[in-house]
mmCIF file of C-alpha atoms in Angstrom:
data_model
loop_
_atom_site.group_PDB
_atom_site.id
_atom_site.type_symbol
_atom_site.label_atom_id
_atom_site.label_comp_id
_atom_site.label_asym_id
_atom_site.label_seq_id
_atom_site.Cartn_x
_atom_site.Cartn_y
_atom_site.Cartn_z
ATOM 1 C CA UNK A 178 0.000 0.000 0.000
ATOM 2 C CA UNK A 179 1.710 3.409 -1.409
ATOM 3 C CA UNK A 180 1.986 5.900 1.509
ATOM 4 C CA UNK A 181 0.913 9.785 0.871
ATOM 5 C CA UNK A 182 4.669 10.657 0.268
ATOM 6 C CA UNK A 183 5.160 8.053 -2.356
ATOM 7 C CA UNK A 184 1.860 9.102 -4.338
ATOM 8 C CA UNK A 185 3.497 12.716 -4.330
ATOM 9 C CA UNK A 186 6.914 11.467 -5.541
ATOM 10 C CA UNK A 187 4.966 10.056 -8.210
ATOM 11 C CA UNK A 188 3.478 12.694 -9.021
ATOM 12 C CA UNK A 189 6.493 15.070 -9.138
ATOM 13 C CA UNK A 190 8.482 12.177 -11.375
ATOM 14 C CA UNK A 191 5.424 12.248 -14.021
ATOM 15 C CA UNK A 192 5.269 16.258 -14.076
ATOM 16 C CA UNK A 193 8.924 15.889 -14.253
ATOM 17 C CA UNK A 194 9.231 13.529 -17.561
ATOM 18 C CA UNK A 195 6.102 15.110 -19.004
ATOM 19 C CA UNK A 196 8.400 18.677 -18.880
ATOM 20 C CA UNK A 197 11.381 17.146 -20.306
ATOM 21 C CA UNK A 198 8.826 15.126 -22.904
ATOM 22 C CA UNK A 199 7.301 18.796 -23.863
ATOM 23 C CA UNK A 200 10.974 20.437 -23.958
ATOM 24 C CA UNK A 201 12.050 18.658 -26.567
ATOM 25 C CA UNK A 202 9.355 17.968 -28.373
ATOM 26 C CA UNK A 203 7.872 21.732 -28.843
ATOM 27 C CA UNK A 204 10.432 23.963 -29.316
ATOM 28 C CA UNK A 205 8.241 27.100 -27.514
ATOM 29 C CA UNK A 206 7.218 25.589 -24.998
ATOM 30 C CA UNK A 207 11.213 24.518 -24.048
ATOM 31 C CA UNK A 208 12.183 28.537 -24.591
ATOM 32 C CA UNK A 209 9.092 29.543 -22.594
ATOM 33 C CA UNK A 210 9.807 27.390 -19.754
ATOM 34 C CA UNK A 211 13.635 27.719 -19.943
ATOM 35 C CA UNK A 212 16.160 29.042 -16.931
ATOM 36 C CA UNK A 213 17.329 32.028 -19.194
ATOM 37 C CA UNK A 214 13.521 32.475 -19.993
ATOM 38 C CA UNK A 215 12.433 33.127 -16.210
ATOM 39 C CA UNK A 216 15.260 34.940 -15.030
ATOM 40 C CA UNK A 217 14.511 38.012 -18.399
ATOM 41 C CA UNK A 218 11.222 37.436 -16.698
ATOM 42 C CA UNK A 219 11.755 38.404 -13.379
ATOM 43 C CA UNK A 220 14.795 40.078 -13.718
ATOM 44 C CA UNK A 221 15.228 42.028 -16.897
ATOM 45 C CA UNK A 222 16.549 41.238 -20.374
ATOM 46 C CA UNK A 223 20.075 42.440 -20.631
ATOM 47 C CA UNK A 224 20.756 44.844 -23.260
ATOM 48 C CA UNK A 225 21.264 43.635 -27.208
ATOM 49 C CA UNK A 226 21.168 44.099 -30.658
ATOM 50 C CA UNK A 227 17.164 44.059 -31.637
ATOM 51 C CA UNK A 228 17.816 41.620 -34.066
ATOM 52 C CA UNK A 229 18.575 39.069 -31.657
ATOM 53 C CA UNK A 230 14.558 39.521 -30.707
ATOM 54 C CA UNK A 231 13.730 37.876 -33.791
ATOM 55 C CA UNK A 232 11.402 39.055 -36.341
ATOM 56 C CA UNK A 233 7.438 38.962 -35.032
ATOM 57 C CA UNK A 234 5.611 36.138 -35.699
ATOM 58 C CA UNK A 235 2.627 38.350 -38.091
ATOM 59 C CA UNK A 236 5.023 39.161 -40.049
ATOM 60 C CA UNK A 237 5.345 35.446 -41.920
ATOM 61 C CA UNK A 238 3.108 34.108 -44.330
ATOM 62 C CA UNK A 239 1.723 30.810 -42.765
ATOM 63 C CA UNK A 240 1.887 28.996 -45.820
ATOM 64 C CA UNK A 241 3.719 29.693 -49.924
ATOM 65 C CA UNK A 242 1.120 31.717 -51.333
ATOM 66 C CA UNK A 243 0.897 32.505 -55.353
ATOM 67 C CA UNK A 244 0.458 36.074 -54.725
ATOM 68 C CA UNK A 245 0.868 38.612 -51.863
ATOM 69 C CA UNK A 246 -1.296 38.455 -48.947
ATOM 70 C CA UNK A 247 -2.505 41.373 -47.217
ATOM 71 C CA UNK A 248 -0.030 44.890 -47.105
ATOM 72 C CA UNK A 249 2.897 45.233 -49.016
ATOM 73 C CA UNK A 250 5.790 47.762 -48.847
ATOM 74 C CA UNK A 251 6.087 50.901 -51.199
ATOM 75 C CA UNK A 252 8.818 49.087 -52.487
ATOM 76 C CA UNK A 253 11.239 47.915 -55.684
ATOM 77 C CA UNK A 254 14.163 45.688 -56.356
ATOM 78 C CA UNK A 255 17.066 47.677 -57.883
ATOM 79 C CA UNK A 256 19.321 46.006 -60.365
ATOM 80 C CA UNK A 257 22.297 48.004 -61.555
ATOM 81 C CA UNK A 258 23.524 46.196 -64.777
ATOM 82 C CA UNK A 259 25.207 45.344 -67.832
ATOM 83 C CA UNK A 260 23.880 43.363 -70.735
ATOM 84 C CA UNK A 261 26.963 41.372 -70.478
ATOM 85 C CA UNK A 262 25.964 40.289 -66.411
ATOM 86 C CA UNK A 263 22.803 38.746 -68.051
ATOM 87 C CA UNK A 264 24.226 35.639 -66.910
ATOM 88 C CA UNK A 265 24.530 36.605 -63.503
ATOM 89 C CA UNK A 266 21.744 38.995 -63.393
ATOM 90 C CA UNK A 267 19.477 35.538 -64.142
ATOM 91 C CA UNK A 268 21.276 33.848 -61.498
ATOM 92 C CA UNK A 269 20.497 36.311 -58.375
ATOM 93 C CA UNK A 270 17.127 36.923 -59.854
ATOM 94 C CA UNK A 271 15.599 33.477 -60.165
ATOM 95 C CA UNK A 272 17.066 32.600 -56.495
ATOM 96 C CA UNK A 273 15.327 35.971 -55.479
ATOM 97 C CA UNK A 274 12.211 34.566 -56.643
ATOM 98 C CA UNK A 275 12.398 31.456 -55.621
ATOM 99 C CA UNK A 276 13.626 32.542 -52.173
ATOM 100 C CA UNK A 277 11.198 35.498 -51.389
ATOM 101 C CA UNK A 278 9.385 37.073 -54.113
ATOM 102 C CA UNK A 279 7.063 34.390 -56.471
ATOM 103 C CA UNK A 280 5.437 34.861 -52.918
ATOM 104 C CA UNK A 281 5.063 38.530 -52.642
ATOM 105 C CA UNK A 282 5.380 39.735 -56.090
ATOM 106 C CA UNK A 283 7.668 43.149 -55.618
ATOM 107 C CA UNK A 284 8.273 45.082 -58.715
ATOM 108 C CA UNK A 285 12.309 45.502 -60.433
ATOM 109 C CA UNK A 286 13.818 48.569 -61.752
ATOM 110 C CA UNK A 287 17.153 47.694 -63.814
ATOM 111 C CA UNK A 288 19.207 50.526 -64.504
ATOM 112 C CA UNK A 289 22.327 50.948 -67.144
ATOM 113 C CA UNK A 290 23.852 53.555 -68.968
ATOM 114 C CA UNK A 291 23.492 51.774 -71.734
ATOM 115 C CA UNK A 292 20.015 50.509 -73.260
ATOM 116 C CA UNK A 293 19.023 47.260 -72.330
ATOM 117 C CA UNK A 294 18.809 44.498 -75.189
ATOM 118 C CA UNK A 295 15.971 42.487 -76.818
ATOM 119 C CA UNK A 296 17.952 39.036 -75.241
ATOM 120 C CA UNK A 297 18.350 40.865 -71.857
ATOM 121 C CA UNK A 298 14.909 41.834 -71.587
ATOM 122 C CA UNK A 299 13.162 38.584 -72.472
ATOM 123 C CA UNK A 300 15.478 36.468 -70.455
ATOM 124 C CA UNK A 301 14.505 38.324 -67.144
ATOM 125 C CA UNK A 302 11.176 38.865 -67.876
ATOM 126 C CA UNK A 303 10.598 35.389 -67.910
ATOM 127 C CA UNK A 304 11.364 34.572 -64.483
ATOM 128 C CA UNK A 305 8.756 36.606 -62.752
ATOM 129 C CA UNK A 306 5.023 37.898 -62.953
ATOM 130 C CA UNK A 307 6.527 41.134 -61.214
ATOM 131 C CA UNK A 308 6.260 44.417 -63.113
ATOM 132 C CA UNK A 309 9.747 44.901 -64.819
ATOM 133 C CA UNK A 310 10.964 48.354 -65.868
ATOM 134 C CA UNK A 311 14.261 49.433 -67.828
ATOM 135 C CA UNK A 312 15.967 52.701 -66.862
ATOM 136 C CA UNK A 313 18.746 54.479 -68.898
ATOM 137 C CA UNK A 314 21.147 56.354 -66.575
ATOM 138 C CA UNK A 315 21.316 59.862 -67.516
ATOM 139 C CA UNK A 316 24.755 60.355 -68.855
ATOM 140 C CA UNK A 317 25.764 63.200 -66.316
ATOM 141 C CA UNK A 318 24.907 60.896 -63.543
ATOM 142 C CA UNK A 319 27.418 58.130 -64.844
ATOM 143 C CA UNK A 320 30.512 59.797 -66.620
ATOM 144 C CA UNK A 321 33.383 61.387 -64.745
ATOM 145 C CA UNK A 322 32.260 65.291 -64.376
ATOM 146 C CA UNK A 323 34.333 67.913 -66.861
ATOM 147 C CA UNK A 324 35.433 69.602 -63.756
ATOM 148 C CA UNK A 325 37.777 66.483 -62.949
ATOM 149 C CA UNK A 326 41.318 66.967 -63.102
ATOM 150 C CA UNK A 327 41.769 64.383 -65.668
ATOM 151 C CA UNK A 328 45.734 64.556 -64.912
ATOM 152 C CA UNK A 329 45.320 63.692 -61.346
ATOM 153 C CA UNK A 330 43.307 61.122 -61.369
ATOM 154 C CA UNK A 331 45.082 59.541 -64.241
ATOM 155 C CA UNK A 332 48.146 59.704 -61.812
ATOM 156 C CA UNK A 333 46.112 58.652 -58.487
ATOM 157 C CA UNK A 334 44.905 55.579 -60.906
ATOM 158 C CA UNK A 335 48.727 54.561 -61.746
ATOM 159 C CA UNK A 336 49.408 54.824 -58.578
ATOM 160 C CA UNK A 337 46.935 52.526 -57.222
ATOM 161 C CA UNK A 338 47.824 50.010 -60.199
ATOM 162 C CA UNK A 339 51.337 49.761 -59.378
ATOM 163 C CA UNK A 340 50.404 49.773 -55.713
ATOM 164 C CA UNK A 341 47.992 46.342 -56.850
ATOM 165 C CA UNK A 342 44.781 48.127 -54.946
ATOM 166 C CA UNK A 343 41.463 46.107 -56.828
ATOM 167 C CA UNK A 344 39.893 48.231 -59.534
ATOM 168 C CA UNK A 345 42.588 50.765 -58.562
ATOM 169 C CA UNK A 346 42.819 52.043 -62.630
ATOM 170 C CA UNK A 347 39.156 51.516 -63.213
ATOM 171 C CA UNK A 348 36.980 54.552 -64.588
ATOM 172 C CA UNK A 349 33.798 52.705 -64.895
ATOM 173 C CA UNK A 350 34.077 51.085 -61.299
ATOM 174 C CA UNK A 351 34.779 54.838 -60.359
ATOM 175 C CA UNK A 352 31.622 55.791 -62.086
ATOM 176 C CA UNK A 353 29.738 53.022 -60.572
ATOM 177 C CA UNK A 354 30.553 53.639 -57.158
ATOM 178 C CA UNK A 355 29.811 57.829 -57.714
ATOM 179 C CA UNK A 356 26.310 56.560 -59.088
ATOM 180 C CA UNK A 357 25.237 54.790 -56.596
ATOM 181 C CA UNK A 358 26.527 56.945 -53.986
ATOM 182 C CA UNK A 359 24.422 59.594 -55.179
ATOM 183 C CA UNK A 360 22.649 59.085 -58.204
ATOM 184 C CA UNK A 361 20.310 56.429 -58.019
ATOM 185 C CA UNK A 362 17.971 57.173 -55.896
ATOM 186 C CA UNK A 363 17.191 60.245 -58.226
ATOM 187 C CA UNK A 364 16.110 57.860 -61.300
ATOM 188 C CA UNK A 365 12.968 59.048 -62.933
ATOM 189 C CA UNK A 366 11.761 54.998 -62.676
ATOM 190 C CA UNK A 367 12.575 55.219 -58.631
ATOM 191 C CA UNK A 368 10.630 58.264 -58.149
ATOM 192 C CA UNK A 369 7.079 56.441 -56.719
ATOM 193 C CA UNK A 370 8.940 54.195 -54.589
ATOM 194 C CA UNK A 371 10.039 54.426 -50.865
ATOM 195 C CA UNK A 372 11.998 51.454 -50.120
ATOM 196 C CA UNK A 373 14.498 49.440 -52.455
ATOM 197 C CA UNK A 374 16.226 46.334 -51.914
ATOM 198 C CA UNK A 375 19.655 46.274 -54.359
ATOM 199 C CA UNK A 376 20.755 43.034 -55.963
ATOM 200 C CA UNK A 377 23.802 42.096 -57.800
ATOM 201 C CA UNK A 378 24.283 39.983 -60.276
ATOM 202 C CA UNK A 379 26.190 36.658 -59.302
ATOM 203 C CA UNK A 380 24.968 36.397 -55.437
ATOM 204 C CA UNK A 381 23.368 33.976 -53.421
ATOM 205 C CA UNK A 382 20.229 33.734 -51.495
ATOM 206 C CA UNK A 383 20.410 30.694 -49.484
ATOM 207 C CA UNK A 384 17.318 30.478 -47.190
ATOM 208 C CA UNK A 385 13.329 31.009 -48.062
ATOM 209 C CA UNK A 386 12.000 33.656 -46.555
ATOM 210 C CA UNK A 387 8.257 33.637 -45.324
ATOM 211 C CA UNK A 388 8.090 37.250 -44.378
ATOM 212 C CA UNK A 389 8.396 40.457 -45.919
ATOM 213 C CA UNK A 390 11.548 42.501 -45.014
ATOM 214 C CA UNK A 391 10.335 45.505 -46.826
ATOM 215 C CA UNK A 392 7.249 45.644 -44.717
ATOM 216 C CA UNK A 393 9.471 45.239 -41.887
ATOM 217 C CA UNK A 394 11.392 48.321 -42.497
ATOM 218 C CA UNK A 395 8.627 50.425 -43.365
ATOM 219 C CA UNK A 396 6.236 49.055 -40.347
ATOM 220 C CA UNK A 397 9.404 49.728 -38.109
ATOM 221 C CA UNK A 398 10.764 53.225 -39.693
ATOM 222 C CA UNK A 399 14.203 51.674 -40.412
ATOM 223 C CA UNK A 400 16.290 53.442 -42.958
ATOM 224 C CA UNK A 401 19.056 50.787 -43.607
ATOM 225 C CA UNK A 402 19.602 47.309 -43.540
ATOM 226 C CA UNK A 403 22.409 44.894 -44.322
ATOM 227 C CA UNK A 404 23.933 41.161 -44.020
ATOM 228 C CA UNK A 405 27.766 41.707 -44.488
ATOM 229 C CA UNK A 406 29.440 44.309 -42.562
ATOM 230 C CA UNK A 407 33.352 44.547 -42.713
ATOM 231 C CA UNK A 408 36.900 46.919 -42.820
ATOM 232 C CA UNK A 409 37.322 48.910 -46.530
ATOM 233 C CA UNK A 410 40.511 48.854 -48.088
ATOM 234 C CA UNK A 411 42.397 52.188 -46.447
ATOM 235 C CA UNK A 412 44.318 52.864 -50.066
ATOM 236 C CA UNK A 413 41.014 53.337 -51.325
ATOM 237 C CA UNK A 414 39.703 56.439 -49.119
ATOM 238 C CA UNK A 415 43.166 58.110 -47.666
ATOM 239 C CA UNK A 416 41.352 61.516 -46.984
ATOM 240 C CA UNK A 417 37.745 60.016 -46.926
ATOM 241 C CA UNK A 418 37.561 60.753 -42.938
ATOM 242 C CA UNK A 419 39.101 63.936 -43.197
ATOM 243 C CA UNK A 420 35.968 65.376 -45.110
ATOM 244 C CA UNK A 421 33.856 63.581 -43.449
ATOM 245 C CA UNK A 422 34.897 65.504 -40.380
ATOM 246 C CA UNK A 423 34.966 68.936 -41.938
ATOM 247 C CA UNK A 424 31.478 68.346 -43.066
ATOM 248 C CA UNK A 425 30.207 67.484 -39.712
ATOM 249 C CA UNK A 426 32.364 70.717 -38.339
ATOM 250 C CA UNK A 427 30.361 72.971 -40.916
ATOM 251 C CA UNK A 428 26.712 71.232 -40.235
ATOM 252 C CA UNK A 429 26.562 70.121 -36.762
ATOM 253 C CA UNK A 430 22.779 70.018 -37.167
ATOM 254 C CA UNK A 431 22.479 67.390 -39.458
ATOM 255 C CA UNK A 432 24.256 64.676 -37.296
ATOM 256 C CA UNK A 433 21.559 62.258 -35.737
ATOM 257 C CA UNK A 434 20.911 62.155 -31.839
ATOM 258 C CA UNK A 435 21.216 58.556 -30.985
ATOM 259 C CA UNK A 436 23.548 57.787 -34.169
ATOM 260 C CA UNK A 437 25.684 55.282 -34.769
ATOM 261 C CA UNK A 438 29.136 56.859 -34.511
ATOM 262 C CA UNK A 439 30.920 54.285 -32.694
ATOM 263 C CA UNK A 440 30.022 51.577 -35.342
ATOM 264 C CA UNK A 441 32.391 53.892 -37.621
ATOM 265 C CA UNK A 442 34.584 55.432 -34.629
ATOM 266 C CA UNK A 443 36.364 54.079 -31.940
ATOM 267 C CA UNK A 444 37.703 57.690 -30.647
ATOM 268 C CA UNK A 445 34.075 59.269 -30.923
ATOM 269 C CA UNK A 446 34.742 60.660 -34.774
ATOM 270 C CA UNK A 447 38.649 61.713 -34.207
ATOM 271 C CA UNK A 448 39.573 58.503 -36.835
ATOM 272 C CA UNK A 449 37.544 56.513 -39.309
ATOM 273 C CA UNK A 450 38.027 52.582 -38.575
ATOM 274 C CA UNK A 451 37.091 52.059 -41.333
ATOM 275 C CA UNK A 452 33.911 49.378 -41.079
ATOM 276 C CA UNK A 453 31.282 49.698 -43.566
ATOM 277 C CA UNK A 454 28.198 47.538 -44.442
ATOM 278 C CA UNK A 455 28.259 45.472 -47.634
ATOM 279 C CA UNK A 456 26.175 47.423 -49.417
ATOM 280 C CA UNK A 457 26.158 45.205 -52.721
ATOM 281 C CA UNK A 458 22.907 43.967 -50.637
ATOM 282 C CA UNK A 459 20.870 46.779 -49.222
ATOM 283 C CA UNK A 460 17.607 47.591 -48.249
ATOM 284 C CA UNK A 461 16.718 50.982 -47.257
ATOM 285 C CA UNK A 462 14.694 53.960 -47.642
ATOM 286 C CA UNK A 463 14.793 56.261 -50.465
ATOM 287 C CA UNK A 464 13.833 59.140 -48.874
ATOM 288 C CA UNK A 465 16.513 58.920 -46.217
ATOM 289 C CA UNK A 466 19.413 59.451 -49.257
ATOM 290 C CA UNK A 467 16.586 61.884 -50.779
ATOM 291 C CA UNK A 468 16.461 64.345 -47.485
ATOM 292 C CA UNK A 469 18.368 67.192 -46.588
ATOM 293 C CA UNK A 470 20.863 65.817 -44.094
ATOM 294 C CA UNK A 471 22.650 63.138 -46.717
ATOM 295 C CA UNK A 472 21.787 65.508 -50.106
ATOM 296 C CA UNK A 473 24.244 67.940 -48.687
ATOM 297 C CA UNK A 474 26.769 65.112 -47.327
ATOM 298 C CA UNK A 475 27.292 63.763 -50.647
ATOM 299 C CA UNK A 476 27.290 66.773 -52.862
ATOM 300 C CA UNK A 477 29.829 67.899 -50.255
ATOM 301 C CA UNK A 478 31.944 64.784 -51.211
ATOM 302 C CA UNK A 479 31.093 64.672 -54.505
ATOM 303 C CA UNK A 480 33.326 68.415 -54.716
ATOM 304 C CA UNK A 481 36.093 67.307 -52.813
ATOM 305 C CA UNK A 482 36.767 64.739 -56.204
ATOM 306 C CA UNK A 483 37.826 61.707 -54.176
ATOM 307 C CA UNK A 484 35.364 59.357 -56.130
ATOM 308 C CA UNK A 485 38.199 59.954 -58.757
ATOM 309 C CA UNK A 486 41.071 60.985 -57.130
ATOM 310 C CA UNK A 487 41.494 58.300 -54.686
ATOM 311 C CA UNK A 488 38.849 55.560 -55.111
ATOM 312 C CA UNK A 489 36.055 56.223 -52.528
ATOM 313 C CA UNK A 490 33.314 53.646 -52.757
ATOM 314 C CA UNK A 491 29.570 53.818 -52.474
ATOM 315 C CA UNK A 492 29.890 51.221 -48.861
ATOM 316 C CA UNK A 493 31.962 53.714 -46.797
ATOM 317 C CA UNK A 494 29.897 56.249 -47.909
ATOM 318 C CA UNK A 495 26.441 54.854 -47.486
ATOM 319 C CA UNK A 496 27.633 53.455 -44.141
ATOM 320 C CA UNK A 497 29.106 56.781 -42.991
ATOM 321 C CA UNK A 498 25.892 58.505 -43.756
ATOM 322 C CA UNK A 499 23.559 56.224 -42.286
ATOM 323 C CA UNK A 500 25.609 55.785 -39.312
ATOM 324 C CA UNK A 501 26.000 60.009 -38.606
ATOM 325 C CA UNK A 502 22.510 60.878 -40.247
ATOM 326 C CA UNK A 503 20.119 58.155 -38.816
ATOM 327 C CA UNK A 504 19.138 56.726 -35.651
ATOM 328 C CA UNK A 505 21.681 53.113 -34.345
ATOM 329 C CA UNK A 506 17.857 51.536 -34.092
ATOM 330 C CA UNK A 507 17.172 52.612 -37.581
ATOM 331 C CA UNK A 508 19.712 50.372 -39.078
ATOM 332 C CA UNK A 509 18.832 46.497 -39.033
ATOM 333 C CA UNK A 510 20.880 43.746 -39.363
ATOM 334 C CA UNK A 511 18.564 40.987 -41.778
ATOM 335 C CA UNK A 512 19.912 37.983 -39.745
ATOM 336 C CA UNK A 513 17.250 35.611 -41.163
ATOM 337 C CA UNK A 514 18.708 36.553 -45.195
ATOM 338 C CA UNK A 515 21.607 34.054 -45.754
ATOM 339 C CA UNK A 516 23.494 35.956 -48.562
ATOM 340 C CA UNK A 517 26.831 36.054 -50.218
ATOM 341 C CA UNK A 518 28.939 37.414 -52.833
ATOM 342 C CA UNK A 519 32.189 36.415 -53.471
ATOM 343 C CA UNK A 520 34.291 35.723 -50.939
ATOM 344 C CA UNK A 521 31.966 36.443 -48.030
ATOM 345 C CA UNK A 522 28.712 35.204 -46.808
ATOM 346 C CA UNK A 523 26.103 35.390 -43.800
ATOM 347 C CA UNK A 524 25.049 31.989 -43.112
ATOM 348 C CA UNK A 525 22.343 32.074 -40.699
ATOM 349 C CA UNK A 526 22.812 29.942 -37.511
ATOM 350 C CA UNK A 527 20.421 27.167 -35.249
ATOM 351 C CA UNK A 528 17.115 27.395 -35.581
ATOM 352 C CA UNK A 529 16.938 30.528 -38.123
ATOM 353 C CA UNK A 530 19.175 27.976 -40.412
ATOM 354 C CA UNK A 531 16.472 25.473 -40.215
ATOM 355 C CA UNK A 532 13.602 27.809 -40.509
ATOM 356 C CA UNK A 533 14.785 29.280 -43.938
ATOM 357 C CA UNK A 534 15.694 25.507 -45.204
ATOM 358 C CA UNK A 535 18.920 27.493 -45.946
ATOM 359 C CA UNK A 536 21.320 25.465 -48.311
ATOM 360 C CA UNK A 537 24.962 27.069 -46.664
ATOM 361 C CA UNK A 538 27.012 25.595 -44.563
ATOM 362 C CA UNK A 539 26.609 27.162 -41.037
ATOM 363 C CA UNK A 540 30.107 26.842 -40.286
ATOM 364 C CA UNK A 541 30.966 29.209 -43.362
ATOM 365 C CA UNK A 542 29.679 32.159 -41.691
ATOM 366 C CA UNK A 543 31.792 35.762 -41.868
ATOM 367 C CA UNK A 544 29.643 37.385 -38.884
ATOM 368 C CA UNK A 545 32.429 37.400 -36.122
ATOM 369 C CA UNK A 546 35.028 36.439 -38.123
ATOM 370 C CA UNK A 547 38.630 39.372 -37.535
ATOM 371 C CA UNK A 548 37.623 41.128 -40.867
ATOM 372 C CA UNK A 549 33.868 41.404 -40.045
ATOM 373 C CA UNK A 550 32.298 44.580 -38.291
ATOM 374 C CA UNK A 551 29.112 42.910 -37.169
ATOM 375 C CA UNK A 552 30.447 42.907 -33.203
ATOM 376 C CA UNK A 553 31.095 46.644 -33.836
ATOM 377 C CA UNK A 554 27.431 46.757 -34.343
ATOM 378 C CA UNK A 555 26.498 44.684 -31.865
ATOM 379 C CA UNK A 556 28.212 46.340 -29.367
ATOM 380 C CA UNK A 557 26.003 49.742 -30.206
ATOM 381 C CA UNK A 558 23.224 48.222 -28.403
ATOM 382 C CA UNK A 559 25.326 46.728 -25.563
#
């Protein structure tokens, strides 16, 4: 005959293995019920990135869908290409739809300074139902400006050559970088939208994505958002930081309360350390490089002639003017995009890896790796 004691031992050992059973078996109810769980609880969460936080649950589609459901994003997919990257352009595209967007049907806007051909045209048109437009780039937004000293920069390019500095003699990457430092958000074709998300040709998407990260920006009144983060090249932007700092000297105004200087600073704006995000994938608002604050930045830049004379590129100065002009909050890290172009990638880790079905390899992820910025970022929110 089982005493009182034993029936509540019993008891206790069922409740026990029923927990553990439950734990394992449904992953919410093992995070809800966890140690780290009950003591945010009780005592607080510690401070982090709001990444880590995850993306809300209403922001998923519950099941793949043929066509959006419910609000979408004022928003576009940017191509900037060549009709020779047709091969690659078809590469990032179709895993772009496959990944994301046969789901939620955003538009694209490809933009070249040449015009697009028949082949080029029909060969990404067939890959989505989206809208498709094709942009020419007005030639004074492309082309090195008259007022260039051609001399100079023909000797800054030598330079670089014989100093081996990548695309250190190139006039078109120069060009390229100038654009879409300052130019592209300007095209007639971009002129309705709000938010873009820039693809390159020859990337990867690894992981399906079940929620809309354009709606997520605009919902949350973010302004920039990356995958990569990491150091730029110093050869490339010798007196980058210098007018960086005499523009912030002649409009103290336009700096951001709450910014994210010490992603870019580690002496509060003395040096440049020269992090950056990636931006060969972006998403961000349009009306952010529109306003007042980062119009005046880059036309202040763009006079100084250092797209040309040196080699400035359109990541340092994106990420400089996010990080001075916006809010740190306003600039997400997409955790849940697993994304790479050549020779770095963000592989998304544990359950976010199995979530997306993403096709990397985990343990080929750049996010805390020495040349990666992303604990510069996460430290903003420490």
């Amino acid at each position: 005959m089982m005493t009182p004691m034993r029936y509540v031992v019993l008891v206790l050992a069922i409740i026990i293995s029923l927990h553990f059973l439950l734990s394992f078996s449904h992953e919410e109810y093992g995070r809800a019920t966890s140690l780290s769980h009950i003591t945010e609880k009780f005592g607080g969460a510690k401070p982090h990135p709001p990444y880590q936080d995850g993306v809300p649950e209403d922001y998923y589609t519950t099941q793949p869908i043929p066509s959006p459901k419910g609000r979408r994003a004022n928003a576009t997919f940017v191509f900037l290409a060549r009709n020779n990257d047709l091969n690659g352009v078809v590469m990032s595209m179709k895993q772009v739809e496959d990944r994301f967007n046969k789901e939620f049907q955003y538009p694209y806007v490809f933009l070249n300074e040449e015009p697009f051909s028949d082949e080029f045209k029909d060969r990404v048109q067939t890959l989505t139902d989206s809208k498709i437009e094709f942009g020419l780039i007005p030639k004074e937004d492309w082309y090195q400006p008259s007022w260039i000293d051609e001399e100079k920069a023909s000797a800054a390019r030598k330079e670089m050559v014989e100093k081996n500095v990548i695309y250190g003699g190139s006039v078109p990457y120069r060009n390229m970088c100038r654009f879409n430092s300052g130019f592209f958000y300007r095209h007639e074709l971009l002129a309705k939208y709000k938010y873009y998300w820039r693809v390159e040709p020859d990337v990867n998407f690894f992981c399906d994505l079940h929620y809309d990260p354009l709606l997520f920006m605009q919902d949350n009144k973010k302004v920039y958002g990356f995958t990569v983060s990491l150091y730029e090249y110093p050869a490339t932007i010798p007196t980058l930081w210098d007018a960086v700092k005499e523009f912030i000297e002649e409009n103290p105004d336009a700096v951001s309360p709450d910014n994210a200087m010490s992603f870019i600073s580690d002496d509060g704006g003395k040096s440049y350390n020269n992090c950056h995000f990636w931006s060969n994938f972006e998403i961000g608002d349009l009306d952010f490089w529109r306003g007042e604050a980062y119009s005046k930045f880059f036309d202040f830049l763009d006079k100084k002639g250092g797209f040309y004379y040196e080699r400035w590129g359109d990541a340092p100065v994106h990420s400089i003017g996010a990080a001075l002009f916006a809010k740190k909050d306003q600039i997400h890290f997409f955790n849940e995009i697993g994304y790479r172009h050549n020779p770095f990638q963000h592989c998304p880790q544990g359950e976010l890896h199995k979530k997306g079905k993403c096709w990397c390899n985990p343990q080929e992820n750049f996010d805390y790796e020495w040349y990666s910025c992303l604990k510069r970022y996460d430290a903003l929110f420490a």
